[in-house]
CSV table of C-alpha atoms (C1' of nucleotides) in Angstrom, one decimal:
chain,number,residue,atom,x,y,z
A,1,UNK,CA,-2.2,-32.0,18.4
A,2,UNK,CA,-3.4,-35.4,17.2
A,3,UNK,CA,-3.6,-36.3,13.5
A,4,UNK,CA,-7.3,-36.6,13.1
A,5,UNK,CA,-8.0,-33.3,14.8
A,6,UNK,CA,-5.4,-31.6,12.6
A,7,UNK,CA,-7.0,-33.1,9.5
A,8,UNK,CA,-10.4,-31.7,10.5
A,9,UNK,CA,-8.8,-28.3,11.1
A,10,UNK,CA,-7.0,-28.2,7.8
A,11,UNK,CA,-10.1,-29.3,5.9
A,12,UNK,CA,-12.1,-26.4,7.4
A,13,UNK,CA,-9.3,-24.0,6.5
A,14,UNK,CA,-8.8,-25.4,3.0
A,15,UNK,CA,-12.1,-26.8,1.8
A,16,UNK,CA,-10.9,-26.9,-1.8
A,17,UNK,CA,-7.8,-28.9,-1.2
A,18,UNK,CA,-7.9,-32.5,-2.5
A,19,UNK,CA,-7.3,-35.5,-0.3
A,20,UNK,CA,-3.9,-36.2,-1.6
A,21,UNK,CA,-2.6,-32.6,-1.1
A,22,UNK,CA,-4.2,-32.5,2.3
A,23,UNK,CA,-2.0,-35.4,3.4
A,24,UNK,CA,1.0,-33.8,1.9
A,25,UNK,CA,0.2,-30.6,3.8
A,26,UNK,CA,-0.1,-32.5,7.1
A,27,UNK,CA,3.3,-34.2,6.4
A,28,UNK,CA,5.0,-30.8,6.1
A,29,UNK,CA,3.3,-29.1,9.0
A,30,UNK,CA,3.9,-28.9,12.7
A,31,UNK,CA,2.1,-27.6,15.7
A,32,UNK,CA,3.6,-24.5,17.4
A,33,UNK,CA,2.6,-22.9,20.7
A,34,UNK,CA,4.4,-19.8,21.9
A,35,UNK,CA,4.2,-16.8,24.1
A,36,UNK,CA,3.6,-13.1,23.5
A,37,UNK,CA,6.5,-11.3,21.8
A,38,UNK,CA,7.8,-14.4,20.0
A,39,UNK,CA,8.9,-13.6,16.5
A,40,UNK,CA,7.7,-16.0,13.9
A,41,UNK,CA,9.5,-14.2,11.2
A,42,UNK,CA,12.3,-11.6,11.7
A,43,UNK,CA,13.2,-8.7,9.4
A,44,UNK,CA,16.2,-9.4,7.2
A,45,UNK,CA,16.2,-13.1,7.7
A,46,UNK,CA,15.2,-15.9,5.5
A,47,UNK,CA,12.4,-18.1,6.8
A,48,UNK,CA,10.8,-21.2,5.4
A,49,UNK,CA,7.4,-21.1,6.9
A,50,UNK,CA,3.9,-19.8,6.7
A,51,UNK,CA,1.3,-20.3,9.4
A,52,UNK,CA,-2.3,-20.8,10.3
A,53,UNK,CA,-3.5,-19.3,13.5
A,54,UNK,CA,-5.4,-21.7,15.7
A,55,UNK,CA,-5.9,-19.2,18.4
A,56,UNK,CA,-4.1,-16.0,19.4
A,57,UNK,CA,-2.9,-13.2,17.2
A,58,UNK,CA,0.0,-11.6,15.5
A,59,UNK,CA,1.2,-8.3,14.2
A,60,UNK,CA,3.4,-7.7,11.2
A,61,UNK,CA,5.6,-4.6,11.1
A,62,UNK,CA,8.4,-2.9,9.2
A,63,UNK,CA,11.0,-1.2,11.3
A,64,UNK,CA,13.5,1.5,10.5
A,65,UNK,CA,15.7,3.3,13.0
A,66,UNK,CA,13.8,2.1,16.0
A,67,UNK,CA,10.5,3.2,14.6
A,68,UNK,CA,8.0,0.4,14.0
A,69,UNK,CA,5.1,0.6,11.5
A,70,UNK,CA,2.5,-2.1,11.7
A,71,UNK,CA,1.4,-3.4,8.3
A,72,UNK,CA,-1.3,-5.9,9.3
A,73,UNK,CA,-2.8,-7.9,12.2
A,74,UNK,CA,-4.2,-11.4,12.1
A,75,UNK,CA,-6.1,-13.6,14.5
A,76,UNK,CA,-7.8,-16.9,14.7
A,77,UNK,CA,-8.4,-18.8,11.5
A,78,UNK,CA,-6.2,-16.7,9.3
A,79,UNK,CA,-3.3,-17.8,7.1
A,80,UNK,CA,-0.2,-15.6,7.5
A,81,UNK,CA,3.2,-15.2,6.1
A,82,UNK,CA,5.2,-12.5,4.2
A,83,UNK,CA,5.4,-12.0,0.5
A,84,UNK,CA,9.2,-11.9,0.6
A,85,UNK,CA,9.4,-15.1,2.5
A,86,UNK,CA,7.1,-16.7,0.0
A,87,UNK,CA,9.5,-15.6,-2.7
A,88,UNK,CA,12.5,-17.1,-0.9
A,89,UNK,CA,13.9,-13.6,-0.1
A,90,UNK,CA,15.0,-12.3,3.3
A,91,UNK,CA,11.8,-10.9,4.9
A,92,UNK,CA,11.2,-7.2,5.0
A,93,UNK,CA,8.8,-7.5,7.8
A,94,UNK,CA,8.8,-8.9,11.3
A,95,UNK,CA,5.9,-11.0,12.4
A,96,UNK,CA,5.4,-11.2,16.1
A,97,UNK,CA,2.9,-12.8,18.5
A,98,UNK,CA,0.6,-10.3,20.1
A,99,UNK,CA,-0.5,-12.8,22.7
A,100,UNK,CA,0.2,-16.4,23.6
A,101,UNK,CA,-0.8,-18.3,20.5
A,102,UNK,CA,-1.2,-21.7,18.9
A,103,UNK,CA,-0.4,-22.1,15.3
A,104,UNK,CA,0.2,-24.6,12.5
A,105,UNK,CA,3.4,-24.1,10.7
A,106,UNK,CA,4.0,-25.2,7.1
A,107,UNK,CA,7.3,-25.6,5.2
A,108,UNK,CA,6.9,-23.2,2.3
A,109,UNK,CA,9.4,-24.9,0.1
A,110,UNK,CA,7.6,-28.2,0.4
A,111,UNK,CA,4.3,-26.6,-0.3
A,112,UNK,CA,5.6,-24.7,-3.3
A,113,UNK,CA,7.0,-28.0,-4.6
A,114,UNK,CA,3.6,-29.5,-4.3
A,115,UNK,CA,2.2,-26.4,-6.1
A,116,UNK,CA,4.3,-27.2,-9.1
A,117,UNK,CA,2.3,-30.3,-9.8
A,118,UNK,CA,-1.0,-29.8,-8.0
A,119,UNK,CA,-3.7,-27.5,-9.3
A,120,UNK,CA,-5.5,-27.4,-6.0
A,121,UNK,CA,-2.4,-26.3,-4.1
A,122,UNK,CA,-1.4,-23.5,-6.5
A,123,UNK,CA,-4.9,-22.2,-6.5
A,124,UNK,CA,-5.0,-22.2,-2.7
A,125,UNK,CA,-1.7,-20.2,-2.6
A,126,UNK,CA,-3.0,-17.9,-5.2
A,127,UNK,CA,-6.2,-17.2,-3.3
A,128,UNK,CA,-4.2,-16.4,-0.2
A,129,UNK,CA,-2.0,-14.0,-2.1
A,130,UNK,CA,-5.0,-12.3,-3.7
A,131,UNK,CA,-6.8,-11.8,-0.5
A,132,UNK,CA,-3.7,-10.3,1.0
A,133,UNK,CA,-3.2,-8.0,-2.0
A,134,UNK,CA,-6.8,-6.7,-1.8
A,135,UNK,CA,-6.1,-5.8,1.8
A,136,UNK,CA,-3.0,-3.8,1.2
A,137,UNK,CA,-4.6,-2.0,-1.7
A,138,UNK,CA,-7.5,-1.0,0.5
A,139,UNK,CA,-4.9,0.2,3.1
A,140,UNK,CA,-3.1,2.3,0.5
A,141,UNK,CA,-6.4,3.8,-0.7
A,142,UNK,CA,-7.3,4.8,2.8
A,143,UNK,CA,-3.9,6.4,3.4
A,144,UNK,CA,-4.3,8.5,0.3
A,145,UNK,CA,-7.9,9.5,0.6
A,146,UNK,CA,-9.0,9.5,4.2
A,147,UNK,CA,-8.0,11.7,7.1
A,148,UNK,CA,-6.5,10.0,10.1
A,149,UNK,CA,-9.8,10.4,11.9
A,150,UNK,CA,-11.7,8.7,9.0
A,151,UNK,CA,-9.2,5.9,9.0
A,152,UNK,CA,-9.6,5.3,12.7
A,153,UNK,CA,-13.4,5.2,12.3
A,154,UNK,CA,-13.1,2.9,9.4
A,155,UNK,CA,-11.0,0.5,11.4
A,156,UNK,CA,-13.5,0.8,14.3
A,157,UNK,CA,-16.4,-0.1,12.1
A,158,UNK,CA,-14.8,-2.9,10.0
A,159,UNK,CA,-12.7,-4.7,12.7
A,160,UNK,CA,-13.5,-3.3,16.2
A,161,UNK,CA,-12.0,-6.5,17.7
A,162,UNK,CA,-8.5,-5.2,16.7
A,163,UNK,CA,-8.9,-2.3,19.1
A,164,UNK,CA,-9.5,-4.7,21.9
A,165,UNK,CA,-6.5,-6.8,21.2
A,166,UNK,CA,-3.8,-4.4,19.9
A,167,UNK,CA,-2.0,-1.6,21.7
A,168,UNK,CA,-2.9,1.9,20.7
A,169,UNK,CA,0.8,2.5,19.8
A,170,UNK,CA,0.6,-0.3,17.3
A,171,UNK,CA,-2.8,0.9,16.0
A,172,UNK,CA,-1.4,4.4,15.6
A,173,UNK,CA,1.5,3.2,13.5
A,174,UNK,CA,-0.9,1.0,11.4
A,175,UNK,CA,-3.0,4.1,10.7
A,176,UNK,CA,0.1,6.0,9.8
A,177,UNK,CA,-0.1,8.5,12.6
A,178,UNK,CA,1.7,9.1,15.9
A,179,UNK,CA,0.5,7.6,19.1
A,180,UNK,CA,-0.3,11.1,20.5
A,181,UNK,CA,-2.5,12.0,17.5
A,182,UNK,CA,-4.4,8.8,17.9
A,183,UNK,CA,-5.0,9.6,21.5
A,184,UNK,CA,-6.4,13.0,20.6
A,185,UNK,CA,-8.7,11.5,17.9
A,186,UNK,CA,-10.1,9.2,20.5
A,187,UNK,CA,-10.7,12.0,23.0
B,1,UNK,CA,-1.0,-7.9,-36.0
B,2,UNK,CA,-0.4,-11.2,-37.8
B,3,UNK,CA,-0.6,-14.6,-36.0
B,4,UNK,CA,3.1,-15.6,-36.2
B,5,UNK,CA,4.3,-12.2,-34.9
B,6,UNK,CA,1.8,-12.4,-32.1
B,7,UNK,CA,3.0,-15.8,-31.2
B,8,UNK,CA,6.6,-14.7,-31.0
B,9,UNK,CA,5.6,-11.8,-28.8
B,10,UNK,CA,3.6,-13.9,-26.4
B,11,UNK,CA,6.4,-16.4,-26.2
B,12,UNK,CA,8.8,-13.7,-25.1
B,13,UNK,CA,6.3,-12.3,-22.6
B,14,UNK,CA,5.4,-15.7,-21.2
B,15,UNK,CA,8.4,-18.0,-21.7
B,16,UNK,CA,7.1,-20.6,-19.3
B,17,UNK,CA,3.7,-21.1,-21.0
B,18,UNK,CA,3.3,-24.5,-22.7
B,19,UNK,CA,2.5,-24.7,-26.4
B,20,UNK,CA,-1.1,-25.6,-25.8
B,21,UNK,CA,-1.9,-22.7,-23.4
B,22,UNK,CA,-0.1,-20.4,-25.7
B,23,UNK,CA,-2.5,-21.2,-28.5
B,24,UNK,CA,-5.5,-20.8,-26.1
B,25,UNK,CA,-4.1,-17.4,-25.1
B,26,UNK,CA,-3.9,-16.4,-28.7
B,27,UNK,CA,-7.4,-17.4,-29.3
B,28,UNK,CA,-8.7,-15.2,-26.5
B,29,UNK,CA,-6.7,-12.2,-27.3
B,30,UNK,CA,-7.0,-9.2,-29.6
B,31,UNK,CA,-4.9,-6.4,-30.8
B,32,UNK,CA,-5.8,-2.9,-29.5
B,33,UNK,CA,-4.5,0.4,-30.7
B,34,UNK,CA,-5.7,3.6,-29.1
B,35,UNK,CA,-5.0,7.2,-28.4
B,36,UNK,CA,-3.9,9.1,-25.3
B,37,UNK,CA,-6.7,9.4,-22.7
B,38,UNK,CA,-8.5,6.3,-23.6
B,39,UNK,CA,-9.7,4.4,-20.6
B,40,UNK,CA,-8.9,0.7,-20.7
B,41,UNK,CA,-10.7,0.1,-17.4
B,42,UNK,CA,-13.1,2.6,-15.7
B,43,UNK,CA,-13.7,2.9,-12.0
B,44,UNK,CA,-16.9,1.3,-10.9
B,45,UNK,CA,-17.4,-0.8,-14.0
B,46,UNK,CA,-16.9,-4.5,-14.6
B,47,UNK,CA,-14.3,-5.3,-17.3
B,48,UNK,CA,-13.3,-8.6,-18.6
B,49,UNK,CA,-9.8,-7.9,-19.8
B,50,UNK,CA,-6.2,-7.6,-18.9
B,51,UNK,CA,-3.5,-6.3,-21.2
B,52,UNK,CA,0.1,-6.5,-22.4
B,53,UNK,CA,1.6,-3.2,-23.5
B,54,UNK,CA,3.4,-3.5,-26.9
B,55,UNK,CA,4.3,0.1,-26.9
B,56,UNK,CA,3.1,3.2,-25.1
B,57,UNK,CA,2.2,3.6,-21.5
B,58,UNK,CA,-0.7,3.7,-19.0
B,59,UNK,CA,-1.5,5.1,-15.6
B,60,UNK,CA,-3.8,3.7,-13.0
B,61,UNK,CA,-5.5,5.9,-10.5
B,62,UNK,CA,-8.2,6.0,-7.9
B,63,UNK,CA,-10.4,9.0,-7.8
B,64,UNK,CA,-12.6,10.6,-5.2
B,65,UNK,CA,-14.4,13.9,-5.4
B,66,UNK,CA,-12.5,15.0,-8.5
B,67,UNK,CA,-9.1,14.3,-6.9
B,68,UNK,CA,-7.1,11.6,-8.7
B,69,UNK,CA,-4.3,9.6,-7.1
B,70,UNK,CA,-2.1,7.5,-9.3
B,71,UNK,CA,-1.4,4.1,-8.1
B,72,UNK,CA,1.0,2.8,-10.7
B,73,UNK,CA,2.4,3.4,-14.2
B,74,UNK,CA,3.3,0.8,-16.8
B,75,UNK,CA,5.0,0.9,-20.1
B,76,UNK,CA,6.3,-1.4,-22.8
B,77,UNK,CA,6.4,-5.1,-22.1
B,78,UNK,CA,4.4,-5.0,-18.9
B,79,UNK,CA,1.3,-7.0,-18.1
B,80,UNK,CA,-1.5,-4.8,-16.6
B,81,UNK,CA,-4.9,-5.2,-15.1
B,82,UNK,CA,-6.6,-4.5,-11.8
B,83,UNK,CA,-6.9,-6.9,-8.9
B,84,UNK,CA,-10.7,-6.2,-8.6
B,85,UNK,CA,-11.2,-6.9,-12.3
B,86,UNK,CA,-9.3,-10.1,-11.9
B,87,UNK,CA,-11.7,-11.0,-9.1
B,88,UNK,CA,-14.7,-10.3,-11.3
B,89,UNK,CA,-15.6,-7.2,-9.2
B,90,UNK,CA,-16.3,-3.7,-10.4
B,91,UNK,CA,-12.9,-2.0,-10.7
B,92,UNK,CA,-11.8,0.4,-8.0
B,93,UNK,CA,-9.3,1.9,-10.3
B,94,UNK,CA,-9.3,3.6,-13.7
B,95,UNK,CA,-6.6,2.6,-16.1
B,96,UNK,CA,-5.9,5.2,-18.8
B,97,UNK,CA,-3.5,5.5,-21.7
B,98,UNK,CA,-0.8,8.1,-21.1
B,99,UNK,CA,0.1,8.2,-24.8
B,100,UNK,CA,-1.0,6.5,-28.0
B,101,UNK,CA,-0.4,2.9,-27.4
B,102,UNK,CA,-0.6,-0.6,-28.8
B,103,UNK,CA,-1.7,-3.5,-26.6
B,104,UNK,CA,-2.8,-7.0,-26.6
B,105,UNK,CA,-6.0,-7.6,-24.7
B,106,UNK,CA,-6.9,-10.9,-23.1
B,107,UNK,CA,-10.3,-12.1,-21.9
B,108,UNK,CA,-9.8,-12.7,-18.2
B,109,UNK,CA,-12.7,-15.2,-17.8
B,110,UNK,CA,-11.3,-17.4,-20.6
B,111,UNK,CA,-7.8,-17.2,-19.1
B,112,UNK,CA,-9.1,-18.0,-15.7
B,113,UNK,CA,-11.0,-20.9,-17.1
B,114,UNK,CA,-7.8,-22.2,-18.6
B,115,UNK,CA,-6.1,-21.7,-15.2
B,116,UNK,CA,-8.5,-24.2,-13.6
B,117,UNK,CA,-6.9,-27.0,-15.6
B,118,UNK,CA,-3.5,-25.7,-16.6
B,119,UNK,CA,-0.6,-25.5,-14.2
B,120,UNK,CA,1.4,-23.3,-16.5
B,121,UNK,CA,-1.4,-20.8,-16.8
B,122,UNK,CA,-2.2,-20.5,-13.1
B,123,UNK,CA,1.5,-20.2,-12.3
B,124,UNK,CA,1.7,-17.4,-14.8
B,125,UNK,CA,-1.2,-15.5,-13.2
B,126,UNK,CA,0.3,-16.1,-9.8
B,127,UNK,CA,3.6,-14.7,-10.9
B,128,UNK,CA,1.9,-11.5,-12.2
B,129,UNK,CA,-0.1,-11.0,-9.0
B,130,UNK,CA,3.0,-11.5,-6.8
B,131,UNK,CA,5.1,-9.0,-8.8
B,132,UNK,CA,2.3,-6.5,-8.5
B,133,UNK,CA,1.9,-7.2,-4.8
B,134,UNK,CA,5.6,-6.7,-4.1
B,135,UNK,CA,5.3,-3.3,-5.9
B,136,UNK,CA,2.5,-2.0,-3.8
B,137,UNK,CA,4.2,-3.3,-0.6
B,138,UNK,CA,7.2,-1.2,-1.6
B,139,UNK,CA,5.0,1.8,-2.2
B,140,UNK,CA,3.3,1.4,1.1
B,141,UNK,CA,6.7,1.2,2.8
B,142,UNK,CA,7.9,4.3,1.2
B,143,UNK,CA,4.8,6.2,2.1
B,144,UNK,CA,5.3,5.3,5.8
B,145,UNK,CA,9.0,5.7,6.2
B,146,UNK,CA,10.3,8.2,3.7
B,147,UNK,CA,9.8,11.9,3.4
B,148,UNK,CA,8.2,13.2,0.2
B,149,UNK,CA,11.7,14.4,-1.0
B,150,UNK,CA,13.2,10.9,-0.4
B,151,UNK,CA,10.3,9.3,-2.3
B,152,UNK,CA,10.9,11.6,-5.2
B,153,UNK,CA,14.6,10.8,-5.2
B,154,UNK,CA,13.9,7.1,-5.0
B,155,UNK,CA,11.6,7.3,-8.0
B,156,UNK,CA,14.2,9.3,-9.8
B,157,UNK,CA,16.8,6.7,-9.2
B,158,UNK,CA,14.8,3.5,-9.8
B,159,UNK,CA,12.7,4.6,-12.7
B,160,UNK,CA,13.8,7.9,-14.1
B,161,UNK,CA,12.0,7.2,-17.4
B,162,UNK,CA,8.7,7.8,-15.6
B,163,UNK,CA,9.6,11.4,-15.1
B,164,UNK,CA,10.0,11.8,-18.8
B,165,UNK,CA,6.7,10.3,-19.7
B,166,UNK,CA,4.3,11.2,-16.9
B,167,UNK,CA,3.0,14.7,-16.0
B,168,UNK,CA,4.2,16.2,-12.7
B,169,UNK,CA,0.7,16.3,-11.5
B,170,UNK,CA,0.3,12.6,-11.9
B,171,UNK,CA,3.7,12.0,-10.3
B,172,UNK,CA,2.8,14.2,-7.3
B,173,UNK,CA,-0.3,12.2,-6.7
B,174,UNK,CA,1.6,9.0,-7.0
B,175,UNK,CA,4.1,10.2,-4.4
B,176,UNK,CA,1.2,11.2,-2.2
B,177,UNK,CA,1.9,15.0,-2.2
B,178,UNK,CA,0.4,18.0,-3.9
B,179,UNK,CA,1.6,19.3,-7.2
B,180,UNK,CA,2.9,22.5,-5.6
B,181,UNK,CA,5.0,20.5,-3.1
B,182,UNK,CA,6.5,18.4,-5.9
B,183,UNK,CA,7.4,21.6,-7.8
B,184,UNK,CA,9.2,22.9,-4.7
B,185,UNK,CA,11.1,19.7,-4.1
B,186,UNK,CA,12.3,19.9,-7.7
B,187,UNK,CA,13.5,23.5,-7.3
C,1,DG,C1',0.9,-5.0,48.0
C,2,DG,C1',4.2,-1.7,47.0
C,3,DA,C1',7.4,-0.9,43.3
C,4,DT,C1',8.7,-0.9,38.8
C,5,DT,C1',7.7,-0.9,34.2
C,6,DC,C1',4.8,0.0,30.3
C,7,DA,C1',0.8,2.3,28.0
C,8,DT,C1',-1.9,6.3,27.4
C,9,DT,C1',-3.1,11.1,27.8
C,10,DT,C1',-2.3,16.0,27.8
C,11,DG,C1',0.2,20.4,26.9
C,12,DA,C1',3.2,23.5,24.3
C,13,DC,C1',5.4,24.3,20.3
C,14,DA,C1',7.6,23.6,15.6
C,15,DT,C1',7.1,22.5,10.9
C,16,DA,C1',6.0,20.1,6.7
C,17,DT,C1',2.7,20.3,3.5
C,18,DG,C1',-1.9,21.5,1.9
C,19,DT,C1',-4.7,25.3,-0.2
C,20,DC,C1',-5.7,29.3,-2.8
C,21,DA,C1',-4.5,32.7,-6.1
C,22,DC,C1',-2.0,34.0,-9.7
C,23,DA,C1',2.2,34.1,-13.0
C,24,DA,C1',5.0,32.0,-16.3
C,25,DA,C1',6.1,28.4,-19.5
C,26,DA,C1',5.1,24.9,-22.5
C,27,DT,C1',2.0,22.6,-25.6
C,28,DC,C1',-1.7,22.2,-28.6
C,29,DT,C1',-4.7,23.9,-32.4
C,30,DA,C1',-6.8,26.2,-36.0
D,1,DT,C1',2.0,32.2,-36.1
D,2,DA,C1',-1.3,33.8,-32.8
D,3,DG,C1',-4.4,32.5,-29.6
D,4,DA,C1',-6.1,29.1,-26.4
D,5,DT,C1',-5.4,25.6,-23.2
D,6,DT,C1',-2.8,22.9,-20.2
D,7,DT,C1',1.1,22.3,-17.3
D,8,DT,C1',4.3,24.0,-14.1
D,9,DG,C1',6.2,27.3,-10.8
D,10,DT,C1',5.8,31.0,-6.8
D,11,DG,C1',4.1,33.5,-2.9
D,12,DA,C1',1.3,34.0,1.2
D,13,DC,C1',-1.1,31.8,4.6
D,14,DA,C1',-3.6,28.1,7.4
D,15,DT,C1',-3.5,23.9,9.7
D,16,DA,C1',-3.0,19.0,10.7
D,17,DT,C1',0.1,16.5,12.7
D,18,DG,C1',4.7,15.4,14.5
D,19,DT,C1',8.0,16.0,18.4
D,20,DC,C1',9.4,16.6,23.0
D,21,DA,C1',8.4,16.6,27.8
D,22,DA,C1',5.8,15.5,31.7
D,23,DA,C1',1.7,13.5,34.1
D,24,DT,C1',-1.5,10.1,34.8
D,25,DG,C1',-3.2,5.4,34.6
D,26,DA,C1',-2.7,0.3,34.0
D,27,DA,C1',-0.3,-3.9,34.1
D,28,DT,C1',3.3,-6.9,35.9
D,29,DC,C1',6.4,-8.8,39.1
D,30,DC,C1',9.0,-10.0,43.1
DNA sequence: GGATTCATTTGACATATGTCACAAAATCTA
DNA sequence: TAGATTTTGTGACATATGTCAAATGAATCC
């Protein structure tokens, strides 16, 4: 991906970033293209990156004893990473490509270094964290108050595109139910 | 609460805050003392504050059709507020005193204003948000992977003091189970 | 294009947990 | 301290959903 195209892309992703930080971001980013199933971040390992999705999609999941539970999905024009990675800890989640995808990868440590002296960078990071937090809070709310059928309908209404691009097994785990139950809800 | 005592307190809460911001914080804070049951933040309403707990404790809960589900508890030396309040939206949660408590209250808008120009303030806010986020992520993980009994034991091991200070009804809702089920787990 | 693998559906059954009703214990209050 | 109120515990029962097993359908690959 050439420099000027990258710059336009980053500007549209991060409209509030000042010119100087934008260049620093570019310096610490690289273009990544990879196939379905590739793990951007693996559970238990330390990673130093967060990503922007140019096209394609990813799922994030926790796993325990061969059971996987999806925590979120993300597609074009979304910024992704895990909280634990951001904190410099081994990741609790795995983040994996749902399809062949193109992404921009950023070195977290460099960006965090910038954030120590740049207001526009730390505000950008803060905004990403907050949006993510509001999402999980909503998910937690739905798990506590809505039946599995209501959760499925809510997903169907708010983000129907997910149903087209994610397997029902993954969606079931995301909704907190078994694949068989989801199948029955749909019938 | 006199000014010098407040300053010492704030310094210990926010060791990384520079002197100038510290004074700004003090200017936009006030001392609050209130009794059990008082609502610091009510669901559906806009509020302009976040708090530090000097002593006492609070619970946060979502409610729907007379059912309450606790989302978190906080006690001495914790900073509290709701994500939606921080974002200037009507709160989704209610935050209520579990006991007679003393707190310091901060005007969010003023603090956010400071955060636009002060690195140490925005980093402070970011740290609070991140800690909160890691907590809910852990809660979500437990809800998906652990049985109600395991969740109870985890709570008992990590924060046994909660069991002393919070009613079993509230704990049950926090664990995502009915009060009767919690009673049976304990027996 | 047939075979192999993977994803989804369906059926039968077990079970954890919710719900309702009431009893017991603890706490508050006058 | 007695009575009222709130909190916690027990029993009986219903049910949503998980689990296991097998069948069908869809995608992938030599």
